[in-house]
Coordinates of C-alpha atoms in Angstrom, one line a residue:
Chain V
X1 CA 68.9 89.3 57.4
X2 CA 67.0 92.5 56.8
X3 CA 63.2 91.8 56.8
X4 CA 61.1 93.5 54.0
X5 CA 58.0 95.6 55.3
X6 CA 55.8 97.6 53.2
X7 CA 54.2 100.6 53.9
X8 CA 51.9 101.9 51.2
X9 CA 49.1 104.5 51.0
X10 CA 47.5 106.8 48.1
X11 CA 50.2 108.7 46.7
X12 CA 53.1 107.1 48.8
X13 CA 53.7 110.4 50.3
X14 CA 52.0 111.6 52.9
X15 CA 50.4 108.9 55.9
X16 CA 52.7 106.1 54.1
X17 CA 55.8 108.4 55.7
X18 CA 54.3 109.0 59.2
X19 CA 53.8 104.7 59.4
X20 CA 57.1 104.1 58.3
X21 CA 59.0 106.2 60.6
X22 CA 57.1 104.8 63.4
X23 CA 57.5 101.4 62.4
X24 CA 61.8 102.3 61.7
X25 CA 61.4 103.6 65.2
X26 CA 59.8 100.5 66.4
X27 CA 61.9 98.5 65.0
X28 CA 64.9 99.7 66.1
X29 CA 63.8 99.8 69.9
X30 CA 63.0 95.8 69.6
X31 CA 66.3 94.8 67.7
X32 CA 64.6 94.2 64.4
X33 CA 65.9 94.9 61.0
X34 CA 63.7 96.5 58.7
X35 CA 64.3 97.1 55.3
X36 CA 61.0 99.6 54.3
X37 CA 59.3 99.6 51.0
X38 CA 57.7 102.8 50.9
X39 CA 54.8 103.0 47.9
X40 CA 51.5 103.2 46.5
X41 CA 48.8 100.7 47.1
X42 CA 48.8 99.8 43.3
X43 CA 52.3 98.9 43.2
X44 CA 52.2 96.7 46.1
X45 CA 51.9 93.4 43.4
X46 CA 54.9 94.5 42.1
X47 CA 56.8 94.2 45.4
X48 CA 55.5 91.2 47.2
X49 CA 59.0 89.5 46.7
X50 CA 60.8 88.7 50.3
X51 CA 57.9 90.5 51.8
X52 CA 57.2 90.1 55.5
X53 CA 54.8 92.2 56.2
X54 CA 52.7 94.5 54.4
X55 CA 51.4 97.8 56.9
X56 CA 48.4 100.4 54.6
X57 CA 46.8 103.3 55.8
X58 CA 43.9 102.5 54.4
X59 CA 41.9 98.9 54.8
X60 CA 42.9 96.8 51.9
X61 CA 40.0 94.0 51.6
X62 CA 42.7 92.3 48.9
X63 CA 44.6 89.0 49.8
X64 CA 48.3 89.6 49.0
X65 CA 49.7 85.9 50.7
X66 CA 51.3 88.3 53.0
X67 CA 50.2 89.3 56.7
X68 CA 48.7 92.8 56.2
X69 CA 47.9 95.4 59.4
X70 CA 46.2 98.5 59.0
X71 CA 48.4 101.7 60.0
X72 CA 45.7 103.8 60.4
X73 CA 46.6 104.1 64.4
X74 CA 49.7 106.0 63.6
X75 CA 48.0 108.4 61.9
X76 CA 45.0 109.1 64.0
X77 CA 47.0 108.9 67.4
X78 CA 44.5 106.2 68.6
X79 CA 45.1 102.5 69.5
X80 CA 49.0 102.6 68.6
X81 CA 49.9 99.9 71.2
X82 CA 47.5 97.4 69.7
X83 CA 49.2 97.6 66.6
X84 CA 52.8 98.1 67.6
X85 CA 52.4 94.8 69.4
X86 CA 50.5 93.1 65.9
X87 CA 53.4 94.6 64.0
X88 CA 55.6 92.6 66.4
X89 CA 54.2 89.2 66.5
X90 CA 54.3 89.2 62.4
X91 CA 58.1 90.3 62.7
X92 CA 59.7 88.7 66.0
X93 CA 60.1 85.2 65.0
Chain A
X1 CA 64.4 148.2 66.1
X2 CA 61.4 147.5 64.3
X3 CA 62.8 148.4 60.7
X4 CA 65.9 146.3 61.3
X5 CA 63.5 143.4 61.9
X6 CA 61.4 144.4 58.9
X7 CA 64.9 144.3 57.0
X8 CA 66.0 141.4 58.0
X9 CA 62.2 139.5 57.6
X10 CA 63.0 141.1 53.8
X11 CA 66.2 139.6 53.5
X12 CA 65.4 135.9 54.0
X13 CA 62.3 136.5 51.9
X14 CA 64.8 137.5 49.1
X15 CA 67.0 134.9 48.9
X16 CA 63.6 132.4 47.6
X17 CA 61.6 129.3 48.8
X18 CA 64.3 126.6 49.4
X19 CA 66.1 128.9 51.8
X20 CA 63.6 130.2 53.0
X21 CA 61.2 127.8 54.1
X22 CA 63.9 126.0 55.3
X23 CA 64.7 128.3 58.3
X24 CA 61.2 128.9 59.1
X25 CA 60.5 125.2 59.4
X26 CA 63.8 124.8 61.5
X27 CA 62.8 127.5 64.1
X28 CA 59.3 126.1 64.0
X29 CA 60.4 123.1 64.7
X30 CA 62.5 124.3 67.5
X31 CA 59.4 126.3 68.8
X32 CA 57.6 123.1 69.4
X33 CA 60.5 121.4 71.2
X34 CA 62.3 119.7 68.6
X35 CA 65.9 119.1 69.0
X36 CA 67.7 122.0 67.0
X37 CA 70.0 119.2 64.9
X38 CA 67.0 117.3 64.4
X39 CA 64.7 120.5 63.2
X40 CA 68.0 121.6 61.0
X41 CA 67.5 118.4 59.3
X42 CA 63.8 118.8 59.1
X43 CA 64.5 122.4 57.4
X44 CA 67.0 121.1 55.0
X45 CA 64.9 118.1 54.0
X46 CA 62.1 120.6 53.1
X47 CA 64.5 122.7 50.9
X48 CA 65.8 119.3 49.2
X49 CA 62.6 118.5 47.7
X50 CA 62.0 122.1 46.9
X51 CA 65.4 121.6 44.5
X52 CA 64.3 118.5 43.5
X53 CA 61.2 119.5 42.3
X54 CA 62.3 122.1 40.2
X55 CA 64.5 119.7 38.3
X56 CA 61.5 117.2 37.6
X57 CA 58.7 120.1 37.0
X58 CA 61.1 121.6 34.7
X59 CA 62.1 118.7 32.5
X60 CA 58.4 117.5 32.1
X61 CA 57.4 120.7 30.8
X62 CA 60.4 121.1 27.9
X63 CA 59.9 117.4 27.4
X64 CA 56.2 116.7 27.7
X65 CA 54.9 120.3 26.6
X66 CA 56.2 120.5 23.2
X67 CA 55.1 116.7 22.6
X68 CA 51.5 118.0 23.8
X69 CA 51.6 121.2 21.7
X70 CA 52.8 119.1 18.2
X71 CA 49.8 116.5 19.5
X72 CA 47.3 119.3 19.7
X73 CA 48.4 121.3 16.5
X74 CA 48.1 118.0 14.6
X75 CA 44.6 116.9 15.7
X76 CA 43.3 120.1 16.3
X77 CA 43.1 120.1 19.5
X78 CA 43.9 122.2 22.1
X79 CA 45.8 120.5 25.1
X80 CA 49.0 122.2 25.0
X81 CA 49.7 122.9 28.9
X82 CA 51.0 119.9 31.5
X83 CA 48.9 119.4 34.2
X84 CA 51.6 119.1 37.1
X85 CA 48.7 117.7 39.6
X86 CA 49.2 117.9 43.7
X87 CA 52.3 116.7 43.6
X88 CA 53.6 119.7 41.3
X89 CA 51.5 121.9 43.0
X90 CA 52.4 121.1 46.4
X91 CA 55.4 122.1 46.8
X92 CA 55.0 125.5 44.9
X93 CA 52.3 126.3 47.7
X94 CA 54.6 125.4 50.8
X95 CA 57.1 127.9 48.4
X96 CA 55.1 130.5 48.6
X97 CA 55.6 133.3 51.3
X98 CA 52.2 132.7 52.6
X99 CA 52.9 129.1 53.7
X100 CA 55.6 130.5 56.3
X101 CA 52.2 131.5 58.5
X102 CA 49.8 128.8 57.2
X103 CA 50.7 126.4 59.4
X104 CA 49.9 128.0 62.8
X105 CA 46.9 130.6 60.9
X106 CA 45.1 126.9 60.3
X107 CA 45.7 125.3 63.3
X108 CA 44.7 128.5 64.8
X109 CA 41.5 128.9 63.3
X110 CA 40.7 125.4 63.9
X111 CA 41.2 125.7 67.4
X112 CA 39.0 128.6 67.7
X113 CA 36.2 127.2 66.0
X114 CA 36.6 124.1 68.4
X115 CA 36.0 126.4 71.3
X116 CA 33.6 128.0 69.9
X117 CA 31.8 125.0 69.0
X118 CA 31.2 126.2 65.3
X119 CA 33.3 122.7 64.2
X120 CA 33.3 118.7 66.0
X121 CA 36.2 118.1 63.0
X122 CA 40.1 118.2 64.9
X123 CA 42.2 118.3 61.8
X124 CA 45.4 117.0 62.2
X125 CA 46.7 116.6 58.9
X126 CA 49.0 118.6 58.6
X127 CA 50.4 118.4 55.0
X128 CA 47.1 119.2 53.6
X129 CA 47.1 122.3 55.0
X130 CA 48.7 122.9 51.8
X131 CA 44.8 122.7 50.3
X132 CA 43.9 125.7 52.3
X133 CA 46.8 127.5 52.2
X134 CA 46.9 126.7 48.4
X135 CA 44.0 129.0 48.0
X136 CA 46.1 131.4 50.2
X137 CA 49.3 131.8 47.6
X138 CA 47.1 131.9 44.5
X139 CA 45.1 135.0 45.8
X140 CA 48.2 136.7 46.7
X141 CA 50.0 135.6 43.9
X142 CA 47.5 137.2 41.4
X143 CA 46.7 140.2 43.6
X144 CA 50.1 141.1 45.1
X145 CA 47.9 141.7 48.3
X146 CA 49.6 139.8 51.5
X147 CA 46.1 140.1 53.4
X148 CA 44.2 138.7 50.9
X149 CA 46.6 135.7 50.9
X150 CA 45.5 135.7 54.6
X151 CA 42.4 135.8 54.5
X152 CA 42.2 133.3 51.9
X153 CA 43.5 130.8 54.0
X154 CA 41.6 131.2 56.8
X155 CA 38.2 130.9 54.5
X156 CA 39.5 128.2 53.2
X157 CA 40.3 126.2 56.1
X158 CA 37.1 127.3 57.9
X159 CA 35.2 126.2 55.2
X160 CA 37.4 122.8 55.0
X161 CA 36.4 122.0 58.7
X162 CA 33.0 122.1 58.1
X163 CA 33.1 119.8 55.5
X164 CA 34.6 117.7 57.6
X165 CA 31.5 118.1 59.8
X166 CA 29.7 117.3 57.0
X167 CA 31.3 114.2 56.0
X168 CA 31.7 112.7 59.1
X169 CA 28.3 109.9 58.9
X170 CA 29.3 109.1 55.5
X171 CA 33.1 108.5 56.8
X172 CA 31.1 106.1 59.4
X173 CA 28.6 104.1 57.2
X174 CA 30.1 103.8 54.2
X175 CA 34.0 103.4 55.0
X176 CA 33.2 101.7 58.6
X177 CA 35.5 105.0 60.2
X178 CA 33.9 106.0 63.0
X179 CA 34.9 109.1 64.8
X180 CA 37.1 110.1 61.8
X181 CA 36.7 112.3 59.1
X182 CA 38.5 113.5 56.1
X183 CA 38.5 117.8 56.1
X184 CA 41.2 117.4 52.6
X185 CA 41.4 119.9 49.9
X186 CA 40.2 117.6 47.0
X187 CA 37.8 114.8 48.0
X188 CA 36.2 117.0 50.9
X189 CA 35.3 120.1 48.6
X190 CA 34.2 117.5 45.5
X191 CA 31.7 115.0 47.2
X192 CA 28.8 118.2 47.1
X193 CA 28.7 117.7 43.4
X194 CA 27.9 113.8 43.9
X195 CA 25.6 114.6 46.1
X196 CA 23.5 116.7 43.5
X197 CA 24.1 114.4 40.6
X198 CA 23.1 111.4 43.3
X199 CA 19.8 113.5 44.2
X200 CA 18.9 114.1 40.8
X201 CA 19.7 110.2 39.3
X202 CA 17.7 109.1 42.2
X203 CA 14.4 111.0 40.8
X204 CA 14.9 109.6 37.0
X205 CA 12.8 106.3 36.8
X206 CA 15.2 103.2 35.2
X207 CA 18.2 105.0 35.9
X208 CA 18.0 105.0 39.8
X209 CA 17.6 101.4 39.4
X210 CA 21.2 100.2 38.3
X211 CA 24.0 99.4 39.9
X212 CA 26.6 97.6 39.6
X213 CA 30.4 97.3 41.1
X214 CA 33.7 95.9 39.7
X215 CA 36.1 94.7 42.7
X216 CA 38.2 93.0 40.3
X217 CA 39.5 95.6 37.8
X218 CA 42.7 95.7 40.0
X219 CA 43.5 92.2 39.8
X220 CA 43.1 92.0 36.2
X221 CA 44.9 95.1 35.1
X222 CA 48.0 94.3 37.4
X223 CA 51.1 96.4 36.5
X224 CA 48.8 98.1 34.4
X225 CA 47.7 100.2 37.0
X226 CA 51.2 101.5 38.4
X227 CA 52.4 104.9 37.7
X228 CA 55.1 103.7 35.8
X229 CA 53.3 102.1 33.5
X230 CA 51.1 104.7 33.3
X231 CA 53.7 107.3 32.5
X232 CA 55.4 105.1 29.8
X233 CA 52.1 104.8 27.7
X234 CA 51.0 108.3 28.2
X235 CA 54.7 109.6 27.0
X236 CA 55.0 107.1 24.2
X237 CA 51.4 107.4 23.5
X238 CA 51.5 111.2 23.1
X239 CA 54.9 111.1 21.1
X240 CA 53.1 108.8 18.7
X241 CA 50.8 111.2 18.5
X242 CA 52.9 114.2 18.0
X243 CA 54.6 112.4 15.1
X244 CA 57.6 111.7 17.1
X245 CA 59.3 108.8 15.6
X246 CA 59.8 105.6 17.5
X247 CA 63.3 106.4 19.2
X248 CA 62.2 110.0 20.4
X249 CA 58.8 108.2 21.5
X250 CA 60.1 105.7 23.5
X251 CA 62.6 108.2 24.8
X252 CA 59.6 110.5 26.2
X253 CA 57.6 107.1 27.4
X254 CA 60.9 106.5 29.7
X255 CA 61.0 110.0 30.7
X256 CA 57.6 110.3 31.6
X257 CA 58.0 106.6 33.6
X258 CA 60.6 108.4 35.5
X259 CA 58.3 111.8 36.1
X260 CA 55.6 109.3 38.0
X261 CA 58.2 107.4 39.8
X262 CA 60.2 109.9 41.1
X263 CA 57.7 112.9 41.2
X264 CA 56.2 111.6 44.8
X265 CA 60.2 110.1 46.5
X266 CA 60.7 113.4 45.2
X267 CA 58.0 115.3 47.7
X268 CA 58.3 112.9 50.2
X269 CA 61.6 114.7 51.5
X270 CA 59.0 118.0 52.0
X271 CA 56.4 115.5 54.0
X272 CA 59.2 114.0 56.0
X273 CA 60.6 117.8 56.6
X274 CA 57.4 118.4 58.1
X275 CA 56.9 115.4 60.5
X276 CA 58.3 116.1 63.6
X277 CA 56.1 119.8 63.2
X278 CA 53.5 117.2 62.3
X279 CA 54.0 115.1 65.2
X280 CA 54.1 117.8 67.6
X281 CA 50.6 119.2 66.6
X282 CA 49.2 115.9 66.5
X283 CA 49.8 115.2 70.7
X284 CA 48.3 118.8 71.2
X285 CA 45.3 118.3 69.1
X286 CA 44.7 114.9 70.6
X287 CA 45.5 115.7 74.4
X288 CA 43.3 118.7 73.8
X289 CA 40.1 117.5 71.6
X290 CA 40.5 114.0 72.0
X291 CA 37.2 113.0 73.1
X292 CA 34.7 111.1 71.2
X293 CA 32.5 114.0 70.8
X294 CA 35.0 115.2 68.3
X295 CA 35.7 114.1 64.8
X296 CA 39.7 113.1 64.1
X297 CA 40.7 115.1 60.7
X298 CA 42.9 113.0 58.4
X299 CA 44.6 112.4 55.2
X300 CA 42.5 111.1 52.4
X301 CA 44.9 108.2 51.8
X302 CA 43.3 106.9 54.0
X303 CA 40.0 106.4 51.7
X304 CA 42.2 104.9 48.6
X305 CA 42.3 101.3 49.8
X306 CA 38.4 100.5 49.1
X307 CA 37.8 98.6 46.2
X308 CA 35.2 100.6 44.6
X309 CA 37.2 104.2 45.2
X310 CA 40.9 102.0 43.3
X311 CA 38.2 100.7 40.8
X312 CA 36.8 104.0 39.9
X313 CA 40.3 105.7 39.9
X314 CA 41.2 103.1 37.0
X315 CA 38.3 103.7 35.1
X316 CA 38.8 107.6 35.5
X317 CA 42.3 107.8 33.9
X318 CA 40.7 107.3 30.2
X319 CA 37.4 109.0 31.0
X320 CA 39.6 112.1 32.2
X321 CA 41.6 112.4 29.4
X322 CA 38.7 112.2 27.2
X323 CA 36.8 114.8 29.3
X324 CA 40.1 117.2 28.5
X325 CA 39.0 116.8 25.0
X326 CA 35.6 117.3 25.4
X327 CA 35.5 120.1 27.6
X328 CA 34.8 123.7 25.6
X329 CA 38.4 125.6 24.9
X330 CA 40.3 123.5 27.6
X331 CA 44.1 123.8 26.9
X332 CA 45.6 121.4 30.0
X333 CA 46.3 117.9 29.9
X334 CA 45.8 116.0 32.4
X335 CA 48.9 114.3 33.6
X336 CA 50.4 114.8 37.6
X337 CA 47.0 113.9 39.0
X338 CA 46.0 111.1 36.8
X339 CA 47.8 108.1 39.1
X340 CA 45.7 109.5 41.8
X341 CA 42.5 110.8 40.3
X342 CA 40.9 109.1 43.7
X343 CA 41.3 111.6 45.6
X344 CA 39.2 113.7 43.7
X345 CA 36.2 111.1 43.9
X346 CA 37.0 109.2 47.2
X347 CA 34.1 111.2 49.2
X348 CA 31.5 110.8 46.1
X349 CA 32.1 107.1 46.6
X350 CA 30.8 107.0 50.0
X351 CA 28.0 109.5 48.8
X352 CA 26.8 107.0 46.2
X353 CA 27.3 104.6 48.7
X354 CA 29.6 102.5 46.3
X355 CA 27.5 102.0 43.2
X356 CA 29.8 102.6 40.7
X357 CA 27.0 103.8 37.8
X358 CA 26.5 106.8 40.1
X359 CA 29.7 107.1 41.1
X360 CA 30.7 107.3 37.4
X361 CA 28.1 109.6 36.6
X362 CA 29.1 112.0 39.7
X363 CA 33.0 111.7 38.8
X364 CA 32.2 112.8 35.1
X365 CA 30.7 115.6 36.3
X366 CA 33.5 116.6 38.7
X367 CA 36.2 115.9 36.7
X368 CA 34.6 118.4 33.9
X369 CA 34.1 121.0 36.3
X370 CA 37.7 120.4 37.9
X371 CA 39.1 120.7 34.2
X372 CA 36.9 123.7 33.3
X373 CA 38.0 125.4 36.5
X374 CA 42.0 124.7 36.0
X375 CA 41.8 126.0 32.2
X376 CA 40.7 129.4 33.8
X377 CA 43.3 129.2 36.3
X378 CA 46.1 128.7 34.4
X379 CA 47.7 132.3 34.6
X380 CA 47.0 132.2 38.1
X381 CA 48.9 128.3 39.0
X382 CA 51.6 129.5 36.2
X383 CA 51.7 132.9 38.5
X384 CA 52.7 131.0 41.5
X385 CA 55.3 128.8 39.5
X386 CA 57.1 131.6 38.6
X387 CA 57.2 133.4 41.8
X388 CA 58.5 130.7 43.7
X389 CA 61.2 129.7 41.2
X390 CA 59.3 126.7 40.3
X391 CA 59.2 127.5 36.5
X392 CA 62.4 129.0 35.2
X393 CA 61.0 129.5 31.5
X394 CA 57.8 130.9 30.0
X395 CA 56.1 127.5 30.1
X396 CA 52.3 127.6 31.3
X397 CA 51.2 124.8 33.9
X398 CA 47.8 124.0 35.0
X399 CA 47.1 121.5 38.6
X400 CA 43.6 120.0 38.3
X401 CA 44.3 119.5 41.9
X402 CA 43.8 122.8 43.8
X403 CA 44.6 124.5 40.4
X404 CA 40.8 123.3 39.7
X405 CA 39.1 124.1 43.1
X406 CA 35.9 125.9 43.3
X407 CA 36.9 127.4 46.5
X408 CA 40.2 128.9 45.3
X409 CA 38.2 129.7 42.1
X410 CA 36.0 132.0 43.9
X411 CA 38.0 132.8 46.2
X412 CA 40.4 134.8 43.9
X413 CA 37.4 135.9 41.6
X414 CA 35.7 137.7 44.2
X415 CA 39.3 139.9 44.6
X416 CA 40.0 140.0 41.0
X417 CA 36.9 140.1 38.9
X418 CA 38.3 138.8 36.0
X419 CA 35.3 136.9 34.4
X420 CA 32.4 137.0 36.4
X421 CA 30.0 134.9 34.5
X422 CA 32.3 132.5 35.4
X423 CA 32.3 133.0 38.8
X424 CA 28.5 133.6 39.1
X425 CA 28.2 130.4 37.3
X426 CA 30.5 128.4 39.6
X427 CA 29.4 130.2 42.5
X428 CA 25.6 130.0 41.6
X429 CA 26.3 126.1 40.5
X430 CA 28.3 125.0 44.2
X431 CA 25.8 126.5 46.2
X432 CA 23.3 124.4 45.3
X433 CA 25.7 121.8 45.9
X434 CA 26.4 122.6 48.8
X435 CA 22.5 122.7 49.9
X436 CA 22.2 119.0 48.6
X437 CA 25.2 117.9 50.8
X438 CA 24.0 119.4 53.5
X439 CA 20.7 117.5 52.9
X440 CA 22.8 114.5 51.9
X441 CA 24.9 114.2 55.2
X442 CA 21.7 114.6 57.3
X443 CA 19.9 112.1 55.6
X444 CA 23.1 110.1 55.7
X445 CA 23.6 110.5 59.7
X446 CA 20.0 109.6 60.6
X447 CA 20.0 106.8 58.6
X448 CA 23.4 105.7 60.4
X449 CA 21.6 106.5 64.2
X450 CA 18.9 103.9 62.9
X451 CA 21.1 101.3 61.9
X452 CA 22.9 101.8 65.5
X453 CA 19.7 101.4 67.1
X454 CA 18.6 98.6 65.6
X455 CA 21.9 96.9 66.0
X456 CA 21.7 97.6 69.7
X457 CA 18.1 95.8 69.2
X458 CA 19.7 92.6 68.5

């Protein structure tokens, strides 16, 4: 089955596309399949259902019941491993 | 040999924006090392949300305008032209001829200034070079002058960097980013008026005493705060007003829904046109400048997840509307920008270090200036609709983001002259500003070294 991920940020276009193209890329190199939610931080309530993993741009102090990583790495360039690898572990088993 | 080039330069500049920018992008792309299929796609993308656009700009205006204009004539007031907001205004930028050169012109001057040590800030965010280049279209739009256009770009984006500079400690202390900074359009060129609102509350006895914070607005409002909420109760709410009766109301609440919900899937095709361009400029930028002694440019977005800046967004969707109102002769409504009127006060957050009173105070005062500012620009932003095909009809539209910039405002004064109280006011008025952001980000940084030393104390 197709695991749910969203990717949220602002205005759901800019840094929220960069994230989710790494993380389809990801993905696809590790034999996961992703089904992305791409959208804005206030809609992210309105989504939760299925829900895997939730991946912002921005830190989110709020508790959705959902593992949440920050994507800030893919945009910035720095300490992408460490976050591929978190993105992993939440989706692997 | 020359003139056949100069022809054929002419000839793809005939045949308009979504063929255009298209090609450029592709051989960009290609330039760069992308895979030609790959940078076709990228091109064609780019002209996709180009069309796209069109469609939904188009339909908000002959649905949404007259609605406005009925509204207005019936209360006497005077909103009668849509706001399209960045994600209108966008894509009628990276339409305009000037964005076929913006690209490398701001990556250029950013790189020059980073060898010249006149910048720390690295930008490499490359969609909002649409900010910059913004400024760019309008002043050649109005004047007709391809140098001007130029020029304005390259002011622009120098100026951008060194807000970035600037913000950089508050980026630190108050959003816990270190070594990043945020050299946007909106929030970046804002945050000086904070600063001299912040200054001034801070010398008025009782009032530089309150403060208080709301994390929970979010949680209560709920769906409330989603854009398609927001667009239903805005449309039905206006057709009300306009004396629409309940069927045509509810009609132009749905409509409206489907203006916010589709209006940014809609620009995404653009952003994801320009990724692999993105991409590329982001491994030269880092491999370059990638040191610590340099400050990492990014996308606001990035600021919109703190509580205090999605609280203060909230609250700033009535407050704005009312400021339209309010303001003095102001004919926009506020509408494309109003989901994500954080942008505009993300940086003033940080510079009232998250005490929402001041923060409220600040935003009022930049939202009234951003309106005042994109009432004047109207025949400029509807300028640059037309000439990129965005606007088919005579509809006006107004974009409090960009459309209400001081820079571009200037900018395009100084070459036009058209009112020049108004530009001596809003001149006169941001460079004092500007002096108390300066003094703010100082103040800010040494503060910050302090805190660093004491933690090392420990």
């Amino acid at each position: 089955m197709k695991k749910k991920v969203i990717v949220a940020c602002g205005g759901a276009v800019a840094t929220s596309t960069i994230a989710a193209n790494h993380i389809v890329d990801l993905c696809k190199k590790n034999g996961i399949d992703v089904d992305i939610c791409q959208i804005r931080i206030s809609e992210i309530q309105s989504n939760l259902d299925n829900c895997k993993l939730i991946v912002t741009t921005s830190k989110v102090r709020r508790d959705y019941g959902v593992p949440l990583i920050t994507g800030m790495p893919f945009i910035s360039g720095i300490g992408v491993d460490k976050t591929e690898k978190a993105i992993l572990d939440v989706l692997k088993d | 040999m020359w003139q056949a080039l100069a022809n054929g330069i002419n000839y793809i500049i005939n045949m308009g924006a979504s063929v255009m920018l298209p090609i450029v992008i592709a051989i960009l792309s290609i330039c760069v090392g992308v895979k030609p299929g790959k940078a076709i796609r990228s091109g064609l993308m780019i002209g996709v949300g180009f069309v796209g656009l069109s469609l939904i700009v188009t339909m908000m205006n002959s649905e949404l305008g007259p609605a406005a204009q009925a509204m207005s004539e019936r209360f006497g007031l005077n909103l009668s032209v849509v706001d399209v907001g960045w994600p209108g205004a966008s894509p009628m930028t990276w339409a305009s001829s000037i964005a076929t050169v913006a690209i490398p012109i701001a990556i250029g001057v950013n790189i020059i200034m980073l060898l010249f040590k006149w910048t720390k800030t690295v930008n490499i965010d490359i969609w909002n070079i649409w900010h910059m280049t913004f400024t760019g279209a309008i002043a050649y739009a109005v004047t007709g002058n391809f140098w001007i256009g130029i020029l304005g770009v390259v002011v622009h984006a120098a100026f951008t960097y060194k807000l970035g500079d600037l913000w950089a400690p508050l980026m630190a202390d108050y959003f816990d980013l270190d070594g990043i900074t945020v050299p946007h359009g909106t929030s970046a060129y804002m945050a000086p008026i904070a600063c001299l609102v912040d200054a001034i509350i801070d010398k008025i006895p009782g009032l530089n005493k309150i403060d208080f914070s709301m994390d929970t607005l979010q949680e209560k409002v709920g769906v409330f705060a989603e854009p398609v909420i927001i667009g239903f109760i805005l449309g039905a709410g206006i057709g009300f007003l306009a004396g629409y009766d309940v069927t045509m109301a509810l009609q132009l609440g749905v409509k409206m829904s489907a203006v916010m919900v589709l209006m940014p899937k809609i620009v995404k095709c653009i952003m994801d046109g320009l990724l692999p361009l993105s991409e590329r400029a982001k491994e030269v930028m880092n491999s370059k400048f990638g040191d610590s002694e340099f400050y990492i440019g990014l996308d606001p977005a990035i600021l919109l997840g703190d509580s205090q800046v999605v609280t203060a967004g909230l609250i700033f969707i009535p407050i704005t509307l009312l400021i339209a109102v309010l303001v003095p002769g102001n004919r926009v409504l506020p509408f494309g920008d109003l989901a994500t009127i954080g942008f505009f006060i993300a940086i003033a957050v940080a510079v009232c270090k998250g005490n929402l009173f001041r923060t409220l105070i600040s935003g009022i005062a930049i939202m009234w200036s951003t309106i005042w500012i994109a009432n004047e620009t109207i025949p400029w932003v509807t300028k640059l609709a037309q000439t990129t095909g965005s606007i088919t009809d005579n509809s006006l539209v107004a974009a409090m983001d960009q459309g209400g910039s001081p820079i571009t405002y200037i900018f395009t004064q100084l070459f036009t002259m058209q009112n020049v109280p108004g530009l001596l006011v809003v001149g006169i008025g941001y460079a004092i500003c500007m002096v108390f952001a300066v003094r703010c980000s100082k103040q800010r940084a040494a503060e910050l070294a302090l805190k660093r030393e004491q933690e090392e104390e420990y």
